[in-house]
GROMACS .gro file of C-alpha atoms in nm:
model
  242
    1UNK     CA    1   1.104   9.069  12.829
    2UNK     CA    2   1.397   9.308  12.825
    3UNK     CA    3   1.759   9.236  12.963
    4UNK     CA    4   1.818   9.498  13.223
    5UNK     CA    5   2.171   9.731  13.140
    6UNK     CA    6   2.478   9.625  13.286
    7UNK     CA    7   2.585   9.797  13.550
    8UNK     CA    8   2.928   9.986  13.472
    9UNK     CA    9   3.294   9.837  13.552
   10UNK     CA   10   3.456   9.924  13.925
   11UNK     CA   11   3.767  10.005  13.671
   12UNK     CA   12   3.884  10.071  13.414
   13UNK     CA   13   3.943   9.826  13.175
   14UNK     CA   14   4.339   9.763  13.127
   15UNK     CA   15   4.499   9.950  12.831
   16UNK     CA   16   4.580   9.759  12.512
   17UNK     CA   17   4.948   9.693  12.423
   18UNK     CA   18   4.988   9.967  12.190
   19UNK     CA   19   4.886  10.181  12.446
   20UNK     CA   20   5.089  10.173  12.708
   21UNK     CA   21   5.393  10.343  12.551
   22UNK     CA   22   5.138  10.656  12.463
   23UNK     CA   23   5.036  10.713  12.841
   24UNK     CA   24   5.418  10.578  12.964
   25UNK     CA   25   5.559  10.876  12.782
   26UNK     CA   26   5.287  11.150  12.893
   27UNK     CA   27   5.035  11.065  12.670
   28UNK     CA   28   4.716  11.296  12.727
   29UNK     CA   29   4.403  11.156  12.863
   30UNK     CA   30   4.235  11.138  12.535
   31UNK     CA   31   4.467  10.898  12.329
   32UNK     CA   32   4.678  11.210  12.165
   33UNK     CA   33   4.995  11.074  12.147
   34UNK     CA   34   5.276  11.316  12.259
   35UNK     CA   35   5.584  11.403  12.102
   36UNK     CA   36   5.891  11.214  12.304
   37UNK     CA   37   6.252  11.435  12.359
   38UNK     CA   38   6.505  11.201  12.341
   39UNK     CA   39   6.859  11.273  12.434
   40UNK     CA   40   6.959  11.391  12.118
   41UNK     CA   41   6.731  11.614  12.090
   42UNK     CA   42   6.765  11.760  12.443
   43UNK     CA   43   7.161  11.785  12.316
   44UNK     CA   44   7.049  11.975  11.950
   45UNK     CA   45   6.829  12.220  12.184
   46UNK     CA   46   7.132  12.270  12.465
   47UNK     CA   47   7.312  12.371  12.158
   48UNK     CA   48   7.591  12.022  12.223
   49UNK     CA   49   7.607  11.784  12.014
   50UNK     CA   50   7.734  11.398  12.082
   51UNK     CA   51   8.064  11.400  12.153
   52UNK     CA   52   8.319  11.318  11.865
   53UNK     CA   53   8.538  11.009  11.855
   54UNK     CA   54   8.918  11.172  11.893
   55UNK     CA   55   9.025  10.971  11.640
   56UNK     CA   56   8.783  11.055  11.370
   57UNK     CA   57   8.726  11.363  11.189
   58UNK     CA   58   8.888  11.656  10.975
   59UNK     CA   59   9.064  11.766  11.256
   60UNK     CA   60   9.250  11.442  11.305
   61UNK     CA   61   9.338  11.454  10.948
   62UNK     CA   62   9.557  11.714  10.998
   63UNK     CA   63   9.767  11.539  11.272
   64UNK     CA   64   9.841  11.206  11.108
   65UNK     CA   65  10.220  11.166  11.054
   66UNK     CA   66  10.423  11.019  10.796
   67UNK     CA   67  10.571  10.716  10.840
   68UNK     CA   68  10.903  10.693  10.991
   69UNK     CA   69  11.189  10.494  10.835
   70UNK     CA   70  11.425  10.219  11.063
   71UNK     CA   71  11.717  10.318  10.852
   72UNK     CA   72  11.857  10.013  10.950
   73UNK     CA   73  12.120   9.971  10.651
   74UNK     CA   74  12.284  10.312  10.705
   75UNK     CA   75  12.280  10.241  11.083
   76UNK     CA   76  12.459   9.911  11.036
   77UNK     CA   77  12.701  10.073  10.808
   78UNK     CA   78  12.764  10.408  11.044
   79UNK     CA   79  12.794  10.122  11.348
   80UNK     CA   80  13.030   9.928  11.180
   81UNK     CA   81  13.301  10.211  11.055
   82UNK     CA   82  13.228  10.349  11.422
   83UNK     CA   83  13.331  10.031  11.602
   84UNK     CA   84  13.622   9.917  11.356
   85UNK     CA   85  13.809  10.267  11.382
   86UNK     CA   86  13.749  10.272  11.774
   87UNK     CA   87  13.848   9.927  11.768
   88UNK     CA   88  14.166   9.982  11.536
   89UNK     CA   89  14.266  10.329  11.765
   90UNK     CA   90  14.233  10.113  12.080
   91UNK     CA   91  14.452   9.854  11.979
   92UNK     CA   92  14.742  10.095  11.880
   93UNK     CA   93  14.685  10.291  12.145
   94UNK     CA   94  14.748  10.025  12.377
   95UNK     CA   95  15.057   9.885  12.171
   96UNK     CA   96  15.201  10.239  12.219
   97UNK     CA   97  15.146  10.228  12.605
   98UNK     CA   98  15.301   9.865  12.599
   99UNK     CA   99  15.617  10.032  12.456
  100UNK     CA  100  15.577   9.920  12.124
  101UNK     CA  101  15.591  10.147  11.776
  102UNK     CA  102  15.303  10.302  11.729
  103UNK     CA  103  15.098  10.185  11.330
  104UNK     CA  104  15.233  10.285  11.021
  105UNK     CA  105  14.911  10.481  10.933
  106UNK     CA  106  14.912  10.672  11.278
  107UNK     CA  107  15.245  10.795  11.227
  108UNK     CA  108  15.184  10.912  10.836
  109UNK     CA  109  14.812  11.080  10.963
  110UNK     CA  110  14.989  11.261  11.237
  111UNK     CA  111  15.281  11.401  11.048
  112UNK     CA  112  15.058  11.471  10.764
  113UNK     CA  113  14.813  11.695  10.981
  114UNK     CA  114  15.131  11.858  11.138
  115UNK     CA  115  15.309  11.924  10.819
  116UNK     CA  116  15.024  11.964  10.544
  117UNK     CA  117  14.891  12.323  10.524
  118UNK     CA  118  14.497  12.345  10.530
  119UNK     CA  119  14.459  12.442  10.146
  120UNK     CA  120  14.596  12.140  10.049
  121UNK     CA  121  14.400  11.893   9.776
  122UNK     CA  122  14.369  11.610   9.973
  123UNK     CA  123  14.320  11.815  10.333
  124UNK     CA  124  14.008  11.988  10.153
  125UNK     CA  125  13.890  11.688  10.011
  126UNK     CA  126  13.872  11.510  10.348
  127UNK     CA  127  13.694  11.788  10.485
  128UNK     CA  128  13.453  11.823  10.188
  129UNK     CA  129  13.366  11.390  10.270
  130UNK     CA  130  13.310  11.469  10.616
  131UNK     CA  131  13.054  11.754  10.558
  132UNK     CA  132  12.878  11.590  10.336
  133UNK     CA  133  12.879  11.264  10.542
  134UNK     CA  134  12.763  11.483  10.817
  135UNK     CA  135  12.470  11.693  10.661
  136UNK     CA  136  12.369  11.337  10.488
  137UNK     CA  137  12.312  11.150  10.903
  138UNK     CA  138  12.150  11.500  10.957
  139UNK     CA  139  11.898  11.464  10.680
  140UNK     CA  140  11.870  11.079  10.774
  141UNK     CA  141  11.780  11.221  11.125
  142UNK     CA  142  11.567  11.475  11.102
  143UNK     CA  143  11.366  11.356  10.782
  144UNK     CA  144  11.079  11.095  10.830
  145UNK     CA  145  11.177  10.901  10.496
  146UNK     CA  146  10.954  10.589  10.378
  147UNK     CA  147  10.836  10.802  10.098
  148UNK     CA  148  10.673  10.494   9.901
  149UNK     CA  149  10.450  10.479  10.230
  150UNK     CA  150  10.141  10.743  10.191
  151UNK     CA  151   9.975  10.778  10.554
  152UNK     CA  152   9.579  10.658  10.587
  153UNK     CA  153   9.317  10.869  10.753
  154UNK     CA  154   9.270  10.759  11.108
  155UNK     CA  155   8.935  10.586  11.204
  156UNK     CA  156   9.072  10.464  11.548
  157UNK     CA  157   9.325  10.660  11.754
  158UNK     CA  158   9.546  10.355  11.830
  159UNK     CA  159   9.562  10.214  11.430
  160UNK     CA  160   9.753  10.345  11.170
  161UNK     CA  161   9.733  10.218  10.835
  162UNK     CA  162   9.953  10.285  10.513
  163UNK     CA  163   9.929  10.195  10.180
  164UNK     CA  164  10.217  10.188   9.942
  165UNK     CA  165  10.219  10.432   9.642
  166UNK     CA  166  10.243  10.144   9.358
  167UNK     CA  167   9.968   9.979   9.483
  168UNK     CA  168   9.748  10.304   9.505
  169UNK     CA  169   9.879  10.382   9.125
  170UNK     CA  170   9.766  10.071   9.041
  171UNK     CA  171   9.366  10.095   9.174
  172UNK     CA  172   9.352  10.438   9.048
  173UNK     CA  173   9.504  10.315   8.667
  174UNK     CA  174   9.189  10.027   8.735
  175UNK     CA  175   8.921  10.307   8.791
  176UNK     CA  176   9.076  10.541   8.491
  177UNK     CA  177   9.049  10.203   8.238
  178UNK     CA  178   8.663  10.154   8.284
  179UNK     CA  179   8.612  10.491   8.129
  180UNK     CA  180   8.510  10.439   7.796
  181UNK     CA  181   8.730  10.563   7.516
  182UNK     CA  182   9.064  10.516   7.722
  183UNK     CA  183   9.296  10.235   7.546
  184UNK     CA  184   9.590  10.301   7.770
  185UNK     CA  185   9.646  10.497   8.110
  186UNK     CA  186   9.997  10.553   8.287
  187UNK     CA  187   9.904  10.725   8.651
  188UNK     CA  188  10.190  10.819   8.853
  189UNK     CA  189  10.112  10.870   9.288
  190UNK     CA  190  10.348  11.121   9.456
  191UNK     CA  191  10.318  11.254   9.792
  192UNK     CA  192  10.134  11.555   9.680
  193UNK     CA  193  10.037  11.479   9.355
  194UNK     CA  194   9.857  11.229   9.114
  195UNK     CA  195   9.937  11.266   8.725
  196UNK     CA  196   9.706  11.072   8.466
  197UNK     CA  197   9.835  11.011   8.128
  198UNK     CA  198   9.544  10.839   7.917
  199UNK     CA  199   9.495  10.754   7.573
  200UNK     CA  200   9.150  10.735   7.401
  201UNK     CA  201   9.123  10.617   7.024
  202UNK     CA  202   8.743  10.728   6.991
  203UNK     CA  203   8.520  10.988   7.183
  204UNK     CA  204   8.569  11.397   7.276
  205UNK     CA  205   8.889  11.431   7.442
  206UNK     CA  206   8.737  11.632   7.664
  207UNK     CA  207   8.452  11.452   7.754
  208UNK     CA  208   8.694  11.197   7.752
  209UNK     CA  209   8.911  11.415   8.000
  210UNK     CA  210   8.639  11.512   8.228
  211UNK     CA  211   8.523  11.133   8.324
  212UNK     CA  212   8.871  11.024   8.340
  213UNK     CA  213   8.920  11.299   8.618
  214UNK     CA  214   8.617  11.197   8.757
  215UNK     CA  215   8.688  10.875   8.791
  216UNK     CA  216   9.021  10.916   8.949
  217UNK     CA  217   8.888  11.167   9.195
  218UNK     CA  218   8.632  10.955   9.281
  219UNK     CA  219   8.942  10.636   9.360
  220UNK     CA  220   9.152  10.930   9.506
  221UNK     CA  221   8.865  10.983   9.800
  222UNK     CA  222   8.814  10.587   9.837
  223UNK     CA  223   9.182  10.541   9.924
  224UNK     CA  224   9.119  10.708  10.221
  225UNK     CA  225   9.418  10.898  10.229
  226UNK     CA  226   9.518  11.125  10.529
  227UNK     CA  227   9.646  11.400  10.289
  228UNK     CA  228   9.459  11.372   9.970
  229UNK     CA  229   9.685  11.436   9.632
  230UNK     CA  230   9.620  11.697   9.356
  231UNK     CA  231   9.492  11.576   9.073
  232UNK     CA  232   9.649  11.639   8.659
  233UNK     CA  233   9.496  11.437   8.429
  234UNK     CA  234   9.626  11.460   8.033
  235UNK     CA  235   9.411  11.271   7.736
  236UNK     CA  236   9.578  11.253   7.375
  237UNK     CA  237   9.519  11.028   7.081
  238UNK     CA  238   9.765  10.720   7.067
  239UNK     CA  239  10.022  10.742   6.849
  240UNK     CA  240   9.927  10.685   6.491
  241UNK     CA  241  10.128  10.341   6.368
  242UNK     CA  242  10.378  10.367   6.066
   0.00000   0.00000   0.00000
């Protein structure tokens, strides 16, 4: 006796799991899966990319600032000398118009002035303090100052970071000593510049030389710095003991 055929399904039978993305995405009818666009893609083919964070890349690199000094001691000082001779003037100008005799000092600066021709010593040495008090505020103004500060690449727009030079001399004389051959290192962090002094007692000094200013380059680019230092590096042999 044979079992008659089943007769075929109303419907199709439901996809399996791993399916459904295949014919959700455009999938062709005979299981060939299709290749999806995503956004960035559709971006790469507009010829746009994503859009940068402001606050990240070269071109931010090139607009962080140094740091700007308080000043607060030569404020303090300038405030005080301000206030004590307005203070001072006030007073005898006030005893004056109370019809009282005007300071000692008053009446020797202003007959002085009237009497003293301008080549005198002490007239040109007065005016030689003042200009240099003068261009010295002006420097203090228009200079930035904090010069043990070296300015941090910006990863957020609304954080700066700093790191002090002695501490970045410091890392960088760490990463110099675990080259081998170097018994002493003396690095030195300027604004611009980073100068290397090592010793090596055994090895090339070249070879020597070369993975020392590796090695520094390589802590030079970790510090993240905003405005990345040149680089001398000098290798000798120690000094020979008596």
């Amino acid at each position: 006796m044979t079992t008659p055929p089943e007769p075929p399904p109303d419907h199709e039978p439901a996809p399996a799991p791993g399916d459904e993305p295949t014919r959700a995405r455009g999938g062709a009818p005979d299981g060939t899966p299709v290749p999806v666009l995503t956004d960035a893609d559709a971006d790469a083919d507009a010829g746009t990319g994503p859009t940068p964070d402001p606050g990240t890349g070269p071109a931010s690199a090139s607009r962080v600032r140094r740091f700007w000094s308080v000043r607060r001691i030569p404020a303090a000082v300038l405030a005080a000398l301000v206030l004590g001779g307005a203070g001072l003037l006030l007073y005898d100008v006030a005893a004056v118009r109370a019809d009282r005799s005007a300071m000692a000092w008053r009446r020797e600066l202003a007959d002085g002035l009237a009497t003293r021709p301008l080549d005198d010593t002490w007239v040109v040495v007065g005016a030689a303090v003042a200009v240099v008090l003068g261009l010295w505020l002006l420097i203090l103004a228009a200079t930035p100052g904090l010069r043990a500060i070296l300015p941090m690449r910006r990863e957020h727009a609304d954080v700066r970071a700093g790191l002090d030079r002695e501490a970045a001399a410091l890392a960088l004389r760490d990463r110099a000593m675990e080259v081998s051959g170097v018994q002493s290192v003396r690095v030195r962090v300027g604004r611009s510049k980073v100068a290397v002094k090592a010793a090596s007692h055994f090895r090339e000094l070249d070879e020597v030389r070369a993975d020392v200013e590796a090695a520094v380059a390589a802590g030079v680019d970790e510090l993240a710095l905003a405005h990345p230092p040149a680089l001398t590096v000098r290798v000798a042999r120690p000094p020979r003991k008596a």
